[in-house]
Coordinates of C-alpha atoms in Angstrom, one line a residue:
X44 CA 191.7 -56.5 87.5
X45 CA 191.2 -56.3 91.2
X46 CA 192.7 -54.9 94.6
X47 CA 195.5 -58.0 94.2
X48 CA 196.2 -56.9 91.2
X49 CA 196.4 -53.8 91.4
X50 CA 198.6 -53.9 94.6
X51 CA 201.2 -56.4 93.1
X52 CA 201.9 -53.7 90.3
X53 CA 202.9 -51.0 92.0
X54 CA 205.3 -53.0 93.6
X55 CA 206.6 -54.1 91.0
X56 CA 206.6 -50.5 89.9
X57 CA 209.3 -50.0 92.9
X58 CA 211.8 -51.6 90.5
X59 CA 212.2 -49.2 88.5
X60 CA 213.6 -46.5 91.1
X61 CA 215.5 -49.6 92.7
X62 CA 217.6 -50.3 90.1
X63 CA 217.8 -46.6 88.9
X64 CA 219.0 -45.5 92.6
X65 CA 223.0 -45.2 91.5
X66 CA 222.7 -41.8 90.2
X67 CA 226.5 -42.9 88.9
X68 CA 224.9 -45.7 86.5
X69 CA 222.1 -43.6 85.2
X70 CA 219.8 -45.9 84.3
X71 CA 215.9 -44.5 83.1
X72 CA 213.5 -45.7 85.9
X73 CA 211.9 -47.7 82.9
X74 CA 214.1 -50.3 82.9
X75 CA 213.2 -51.6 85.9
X76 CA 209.5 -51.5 85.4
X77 CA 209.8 -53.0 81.9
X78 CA 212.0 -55.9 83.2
X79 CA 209.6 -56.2 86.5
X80 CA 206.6 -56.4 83.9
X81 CA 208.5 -58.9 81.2
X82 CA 209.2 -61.5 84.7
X83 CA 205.5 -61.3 85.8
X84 CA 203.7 -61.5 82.4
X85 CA 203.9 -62.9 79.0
X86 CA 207.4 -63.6 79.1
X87 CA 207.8 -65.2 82.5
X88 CA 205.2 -66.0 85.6
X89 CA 202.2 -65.7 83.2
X90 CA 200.4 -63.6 86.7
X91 CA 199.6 -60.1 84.8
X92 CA 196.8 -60.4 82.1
X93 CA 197.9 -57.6 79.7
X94 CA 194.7 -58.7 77.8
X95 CA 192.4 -57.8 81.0
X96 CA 190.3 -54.7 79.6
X97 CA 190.4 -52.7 82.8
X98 CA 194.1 -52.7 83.2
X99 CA 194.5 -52.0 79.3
X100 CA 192.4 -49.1 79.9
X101 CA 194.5 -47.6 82.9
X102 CA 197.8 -48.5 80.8
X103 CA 196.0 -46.3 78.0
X104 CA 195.7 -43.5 80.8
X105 CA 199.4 -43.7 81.7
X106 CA 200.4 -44.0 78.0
X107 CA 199.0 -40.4 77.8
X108 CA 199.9 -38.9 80.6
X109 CA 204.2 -40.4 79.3
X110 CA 203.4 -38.0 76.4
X111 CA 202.0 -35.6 77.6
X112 CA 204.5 -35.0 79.9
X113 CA 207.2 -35.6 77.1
X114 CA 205.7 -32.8 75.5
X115 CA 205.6 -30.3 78.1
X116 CA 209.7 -30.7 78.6
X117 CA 210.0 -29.5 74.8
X118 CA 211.3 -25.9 75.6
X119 CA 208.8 -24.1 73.6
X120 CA 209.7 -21.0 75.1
X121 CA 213.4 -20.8 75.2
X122 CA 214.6 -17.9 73.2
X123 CA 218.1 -19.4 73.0
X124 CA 216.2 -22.3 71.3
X125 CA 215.2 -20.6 68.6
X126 CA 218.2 -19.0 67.7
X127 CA 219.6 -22.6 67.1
X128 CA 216.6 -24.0 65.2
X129 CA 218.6 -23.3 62.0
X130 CA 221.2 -25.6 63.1
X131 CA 219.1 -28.3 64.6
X132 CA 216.7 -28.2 61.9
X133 CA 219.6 -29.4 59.1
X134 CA 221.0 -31.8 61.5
X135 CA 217.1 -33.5 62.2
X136 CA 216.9 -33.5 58.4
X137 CA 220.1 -35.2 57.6
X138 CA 219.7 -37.4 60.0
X139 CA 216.1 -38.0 58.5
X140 CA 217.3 -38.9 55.0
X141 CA 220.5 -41.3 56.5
X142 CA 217.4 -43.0 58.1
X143 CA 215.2 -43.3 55.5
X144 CA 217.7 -45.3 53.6
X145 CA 219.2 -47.0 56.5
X146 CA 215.7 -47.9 57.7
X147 CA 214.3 -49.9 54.4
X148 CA 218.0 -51.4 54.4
X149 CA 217.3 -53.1 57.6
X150 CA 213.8 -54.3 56.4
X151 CA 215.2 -55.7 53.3
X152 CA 218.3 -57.4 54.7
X153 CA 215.6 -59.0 57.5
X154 CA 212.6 -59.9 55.3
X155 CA 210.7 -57.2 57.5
X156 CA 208.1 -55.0 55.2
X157 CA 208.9 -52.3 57.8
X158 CA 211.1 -49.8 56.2
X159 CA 209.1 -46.6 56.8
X160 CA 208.6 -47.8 60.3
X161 CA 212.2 -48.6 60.9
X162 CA 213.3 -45.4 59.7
X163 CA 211.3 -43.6 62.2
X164 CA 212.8 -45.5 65.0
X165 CA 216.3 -44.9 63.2
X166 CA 215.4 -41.0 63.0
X167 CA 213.9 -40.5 66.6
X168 CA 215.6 -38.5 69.5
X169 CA 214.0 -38.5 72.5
X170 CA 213.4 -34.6 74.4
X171 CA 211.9 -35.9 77.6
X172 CA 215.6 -38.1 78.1
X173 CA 217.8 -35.8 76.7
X174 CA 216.8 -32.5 77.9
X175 CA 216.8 -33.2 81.6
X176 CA 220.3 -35.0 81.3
X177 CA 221.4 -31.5 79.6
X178 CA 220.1 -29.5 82.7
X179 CA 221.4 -32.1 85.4
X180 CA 224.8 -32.0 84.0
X181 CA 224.8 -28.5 83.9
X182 CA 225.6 -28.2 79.9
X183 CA 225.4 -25.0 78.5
X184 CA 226.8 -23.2 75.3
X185 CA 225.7 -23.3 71.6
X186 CA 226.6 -26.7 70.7
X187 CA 223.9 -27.5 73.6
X188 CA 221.3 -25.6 72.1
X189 CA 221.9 -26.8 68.6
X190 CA 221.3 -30.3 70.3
X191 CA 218.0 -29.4 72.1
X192 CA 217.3 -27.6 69.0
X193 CA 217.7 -31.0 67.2
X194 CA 216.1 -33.4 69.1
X195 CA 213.0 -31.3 69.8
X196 CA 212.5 -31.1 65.8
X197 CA 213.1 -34.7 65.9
X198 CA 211.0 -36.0 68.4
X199 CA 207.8 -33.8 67.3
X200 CA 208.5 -34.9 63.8
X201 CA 208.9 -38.6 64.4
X202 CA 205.3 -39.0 66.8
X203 CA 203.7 -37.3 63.9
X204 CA 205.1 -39.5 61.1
X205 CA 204.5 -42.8 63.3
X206 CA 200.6 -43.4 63.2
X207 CA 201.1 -42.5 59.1
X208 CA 203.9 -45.3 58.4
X209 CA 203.0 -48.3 61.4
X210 CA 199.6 -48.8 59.1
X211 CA 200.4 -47.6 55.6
X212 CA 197.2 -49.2 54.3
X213 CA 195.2 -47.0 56.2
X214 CA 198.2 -44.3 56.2
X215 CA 195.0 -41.5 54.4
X216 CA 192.8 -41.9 57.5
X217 CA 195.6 -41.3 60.0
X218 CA 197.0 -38.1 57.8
X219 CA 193.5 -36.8 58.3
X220 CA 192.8 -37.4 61.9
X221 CA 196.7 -36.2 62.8
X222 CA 195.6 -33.1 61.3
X223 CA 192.6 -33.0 63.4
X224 CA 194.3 -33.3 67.0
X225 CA 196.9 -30.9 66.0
X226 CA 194.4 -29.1 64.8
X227 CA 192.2 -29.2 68.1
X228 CA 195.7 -29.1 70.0
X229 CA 196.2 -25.2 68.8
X230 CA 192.5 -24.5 69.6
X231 CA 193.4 -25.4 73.0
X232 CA 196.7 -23.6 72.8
X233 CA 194.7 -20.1 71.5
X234 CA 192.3 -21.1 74.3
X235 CA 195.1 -21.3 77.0
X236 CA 197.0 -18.2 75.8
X237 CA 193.9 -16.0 76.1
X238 CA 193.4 -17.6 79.5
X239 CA 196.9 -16.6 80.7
X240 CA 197.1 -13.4 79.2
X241 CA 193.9 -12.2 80.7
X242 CA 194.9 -13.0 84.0
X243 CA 192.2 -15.4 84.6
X244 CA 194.5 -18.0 85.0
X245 CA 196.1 -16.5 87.6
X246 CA 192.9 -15.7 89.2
X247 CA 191.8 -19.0 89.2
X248 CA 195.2 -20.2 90.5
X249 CA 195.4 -18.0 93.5
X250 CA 191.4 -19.2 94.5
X251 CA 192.5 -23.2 93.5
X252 CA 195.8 -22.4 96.0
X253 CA 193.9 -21.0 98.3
X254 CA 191.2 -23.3 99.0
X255 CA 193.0 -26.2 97.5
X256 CA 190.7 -27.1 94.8
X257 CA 193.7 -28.5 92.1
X258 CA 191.2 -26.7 89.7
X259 CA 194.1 -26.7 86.7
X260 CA 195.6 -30.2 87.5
X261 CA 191.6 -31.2 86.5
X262 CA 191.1 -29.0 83.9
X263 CA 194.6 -30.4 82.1
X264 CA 193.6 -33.9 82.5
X265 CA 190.1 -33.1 81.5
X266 CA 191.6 -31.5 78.2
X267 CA 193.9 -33.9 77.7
X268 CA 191.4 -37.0 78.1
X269 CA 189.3 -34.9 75.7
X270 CA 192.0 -34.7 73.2
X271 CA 192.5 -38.5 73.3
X272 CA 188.8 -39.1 73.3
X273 CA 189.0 -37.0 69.7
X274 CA 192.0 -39.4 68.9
X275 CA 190.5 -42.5 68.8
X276 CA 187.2 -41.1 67.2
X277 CA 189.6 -40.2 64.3
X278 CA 191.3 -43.3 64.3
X279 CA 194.4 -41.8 65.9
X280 CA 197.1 -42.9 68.5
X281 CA 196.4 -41.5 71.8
X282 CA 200.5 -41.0 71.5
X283 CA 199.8 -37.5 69.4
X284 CA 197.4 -36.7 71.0
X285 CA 199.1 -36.2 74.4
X286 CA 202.6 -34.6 72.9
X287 CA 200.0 -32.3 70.7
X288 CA 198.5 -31.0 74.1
X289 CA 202.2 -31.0 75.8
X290 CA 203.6 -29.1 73.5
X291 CA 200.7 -26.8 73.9
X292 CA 201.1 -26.5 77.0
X293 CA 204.8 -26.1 77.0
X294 CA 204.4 -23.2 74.9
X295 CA 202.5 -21.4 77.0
X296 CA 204.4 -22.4 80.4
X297 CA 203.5 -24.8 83.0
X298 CA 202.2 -24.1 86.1
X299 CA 204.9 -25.5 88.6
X300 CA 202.1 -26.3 91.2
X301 CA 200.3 -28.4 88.2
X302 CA 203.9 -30.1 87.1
X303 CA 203.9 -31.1 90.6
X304 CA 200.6 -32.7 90.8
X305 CA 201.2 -34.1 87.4
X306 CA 204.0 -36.0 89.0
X307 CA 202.4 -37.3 91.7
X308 CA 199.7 -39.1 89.9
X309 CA 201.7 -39.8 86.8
X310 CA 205.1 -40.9 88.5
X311 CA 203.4 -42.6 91.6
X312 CA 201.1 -44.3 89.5
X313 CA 199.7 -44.0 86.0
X314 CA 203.4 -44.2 84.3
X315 CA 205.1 -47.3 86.2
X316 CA 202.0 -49.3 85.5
X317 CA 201.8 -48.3 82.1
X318 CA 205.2 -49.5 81.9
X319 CA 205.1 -53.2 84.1
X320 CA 201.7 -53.6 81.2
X321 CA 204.2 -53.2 78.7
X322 CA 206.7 -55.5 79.9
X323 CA 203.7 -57.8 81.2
X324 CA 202.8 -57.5 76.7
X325 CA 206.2 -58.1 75.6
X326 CA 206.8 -62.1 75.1
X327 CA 210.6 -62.6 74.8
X328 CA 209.9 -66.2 74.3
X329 CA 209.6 -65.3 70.7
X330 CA 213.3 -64.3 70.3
X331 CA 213.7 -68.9 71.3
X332 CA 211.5 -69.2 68.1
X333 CA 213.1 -66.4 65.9
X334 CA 216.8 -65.7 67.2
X335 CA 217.5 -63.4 64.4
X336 CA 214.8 -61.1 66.0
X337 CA 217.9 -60.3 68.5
X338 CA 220.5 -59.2 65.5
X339 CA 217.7 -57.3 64.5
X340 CA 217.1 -55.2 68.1
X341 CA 221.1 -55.1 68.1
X342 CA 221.1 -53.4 64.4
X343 CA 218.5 -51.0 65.1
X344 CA 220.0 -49.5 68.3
X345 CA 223.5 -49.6 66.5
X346 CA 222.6 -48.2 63.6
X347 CA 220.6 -45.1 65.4
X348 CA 223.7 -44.4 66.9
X349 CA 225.7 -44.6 63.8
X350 CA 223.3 -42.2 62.0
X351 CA 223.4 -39.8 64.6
X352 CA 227.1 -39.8 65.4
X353 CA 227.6 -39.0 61.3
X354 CA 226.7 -35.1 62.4
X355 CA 230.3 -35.0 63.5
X356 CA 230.8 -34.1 60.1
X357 CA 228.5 -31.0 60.7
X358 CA 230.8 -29.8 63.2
X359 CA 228.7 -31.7 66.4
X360 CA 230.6 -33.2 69.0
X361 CA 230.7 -36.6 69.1
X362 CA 229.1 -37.1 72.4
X363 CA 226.2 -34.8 71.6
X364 CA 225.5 -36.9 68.5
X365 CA 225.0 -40.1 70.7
X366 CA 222.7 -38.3 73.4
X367 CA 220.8 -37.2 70.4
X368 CA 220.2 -40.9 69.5
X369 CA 218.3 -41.7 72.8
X370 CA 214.9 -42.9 71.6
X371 CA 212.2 -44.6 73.6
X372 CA 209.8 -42.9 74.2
X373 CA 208.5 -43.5 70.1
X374 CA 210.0 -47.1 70.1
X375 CA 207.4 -47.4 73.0
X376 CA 204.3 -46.1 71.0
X377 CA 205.7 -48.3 68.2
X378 CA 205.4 -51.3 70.1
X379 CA 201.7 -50.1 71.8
X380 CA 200.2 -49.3 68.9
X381 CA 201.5 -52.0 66.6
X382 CA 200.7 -54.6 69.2
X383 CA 196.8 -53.3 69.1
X384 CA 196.7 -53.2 65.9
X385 CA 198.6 -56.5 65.1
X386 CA 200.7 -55.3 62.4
X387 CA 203.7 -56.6 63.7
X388 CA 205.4 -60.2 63.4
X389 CA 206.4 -62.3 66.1
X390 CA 208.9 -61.1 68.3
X391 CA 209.5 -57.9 66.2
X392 CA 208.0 -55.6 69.3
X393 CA 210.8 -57.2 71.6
X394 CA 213.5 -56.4 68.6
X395 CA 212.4 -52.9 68.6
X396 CA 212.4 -52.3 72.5
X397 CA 215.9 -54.1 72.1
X398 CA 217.1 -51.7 70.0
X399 CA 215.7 -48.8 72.1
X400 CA 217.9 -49.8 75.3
X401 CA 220.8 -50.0 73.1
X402 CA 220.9 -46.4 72.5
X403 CA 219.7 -45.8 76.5
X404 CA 222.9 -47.5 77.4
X405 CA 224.9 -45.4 75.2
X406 CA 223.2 -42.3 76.2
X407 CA 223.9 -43.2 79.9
X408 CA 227.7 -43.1 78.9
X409 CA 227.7 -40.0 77.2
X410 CA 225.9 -38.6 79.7
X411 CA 228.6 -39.5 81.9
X412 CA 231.4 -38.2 79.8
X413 CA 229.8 -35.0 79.0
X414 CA 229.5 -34.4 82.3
X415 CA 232.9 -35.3 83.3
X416 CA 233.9 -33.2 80.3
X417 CA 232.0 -30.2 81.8
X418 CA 232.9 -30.7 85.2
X419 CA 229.7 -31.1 86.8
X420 CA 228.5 -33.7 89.3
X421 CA 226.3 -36.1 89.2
X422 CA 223.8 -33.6 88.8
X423 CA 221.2 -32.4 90.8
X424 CA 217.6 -33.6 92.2
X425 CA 216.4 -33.3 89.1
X426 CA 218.4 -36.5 87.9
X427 CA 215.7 -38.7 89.4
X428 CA 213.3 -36.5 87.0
X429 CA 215.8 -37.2 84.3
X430 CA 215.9 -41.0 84.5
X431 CA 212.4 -41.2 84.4
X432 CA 210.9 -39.2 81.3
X433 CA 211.5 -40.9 77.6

């Protein structure tokens, strides 16, 4: 890793907000970084060494900073949330059990001893995609809050099950050291509270403003780089560990000053090159060698639709059942951690990101319908927030 280096992946970064810039399309910012990354590495050019410790190390950074920031747009303290939990609780379930089964169907009919993993994919929602879309197209109602409701449960569930099912040999290990972020995650959330409530918080906000220190923009990262640091000590995904501290955080309510800094560093750097690494890791050539790998990516996304979009018999619109489907951001912690830990076969990383921008593309048109349904715009500055989170 140098200067070069460095330099040539944030602009390849710029793709992502170049092909995202039709709000009408709305495509996630990712896309464009992925595909950027995929041309110059593995896949294509061969230029970006994904193997190259330093930028491994950064892409670690950014991958905790994506779910960190996933977990602070869970809406821990929307009181119309919880009044829906009910409702979005029994659909997450159901949902869970149709993907259990449809999960280890998959693996069989593939030769793939990935059921459990597959069923997570199947089962995941994505909050940081879906949420935003909600607020840019200006959806409101129950059937709204039975969906954020929903995917909330299911997102928090799925990034806890992950670490346990993507290395079932060592499945005891990671149940213990899950327990011990989340664990550590609502030390730091009793921590916090006391903070705000005692107004020292805002004492130390007003001096931070004042004299521009960015004192609680350090002390998050420094918590949340702690929190990872206790992560891999215990054998943990880095992945929990930053939606552990987000949700944390969201419970208590974000600073906007700090959501703005986060931004900065996250959006203008650490998150589009944790992205192009990504891309640069994924080697598509593999799909020339095992062309079923394809059907496979094409079946996953297809059948996380399908299981979603069977809560219409619960009474869900239909439209709100394929929103709920979106799911990257744990197809993207799939693919990280099982590439590190080489549990998975040839090609099968590229299957599973396949299958992840199936239900993206589908998410993009219900997005568009519901908001035509609704009668709201394109939405609202906050869309380019919207196409970026997972």
């Amino acid at each position: 890793m140098n200067f070069e280096t460095l330099a040539l992946i944030m602009v390849l970064g710029l793709a992502g907000p170049l092909l995202a810039w039709r709000r009408a399309w709305r495509l996630p910012v990712v896309l464009g970084e992925l595909a950027a990354g995929i041309v110059f590495g593995a896949t294509g050019f061969g230029i970006l060494d994904t193997d190259d410790p330093t930028f491994t190390f950064l892409a670690d950074i950014g991958f905790a900073v994506v779910m960190f920031v996933a977990g602070t747009h869970v809406p821990m303290r929307d009181h119309g949330l919880r009044s829906a939990l009910g409702v979005g609780a029994a659909r997450a379930a159901g949902v869970g059990v149709l993907a259990a089964v449809a999960g280890h169907a998959v693996a069989a009919a593939f030769g793939i001893g990935h059921g459990a993993l597959y069923a997570v994919l199947i089962a995941s929602s994505s909050a940081a995609l879906v949420l935003p879309v909600l607020d840019a197209q200006r959806l409101t109602g129950k059937p709204v809050l039975e969906l954020t409701a929903q995917v909330a449960i299911a997102d928090a569930a799925c990034v806890v099950a992950l670490p346990l099912v993507i290395d079932p040999g060592n499945a005891g290990r990671a149940a213990v050291g899950a327990v011990t972020v989340c664990g550590a995650a609502l030390v730091l959330f009793a921590v916090l509270r006391y903070l705000e409530d005692s107004g020292t918080r805002r004492r130390l906000h007003k001096v931070s403003q004042d004299r521009q220190y960015a004192l609680e923009l350090r002390v998050s990262l420094a918590l949340l780089f702690a929190l990872c640091a206790l992560a891999t000590r215990t054998h943990v995904s880095i992945m929990l560990a930053g939606f552990a501290f987000g949700l944390a955080v969201s419970a208590i309510g974000e600073p906007r000053r700090v959501a703005r800094q986060l931004f900065a560093i996250g959006d203008g750097f650490l998150t589009p090159l944790f992205f192009v690494w990504l891309g640069a890791r994924l080697n598509l050539r593999e799909f020339g060698e095992h062309p079923e790998l394809i059907t496979l990516g094409l079946v996953l996304g297809a059948t996380a639709l399908l299981t979603h979009m069977v809560m219409r018999l619960s009474g869900q619109p239909l439209v709100f059942g394929t929103l709920a489907a979106a799911q990257i951001g744990v197809p993207v912690a799939a693919v990280t951690v099982g590439s590190q830990l080489g549990v998975l076969a040839p090609g099968e990383a590229s299957a599973m990101m396949l299958g992840a921008l199936v239900t993206v593309g589908a998410t993009a048109l219900a997005a568009a319908r519901a908001g035509r349904k609704s009668g709201g715009g394109t939405g609202t500055d906050r869309t380019i927030g919207a196409n970026r989170k997972l």
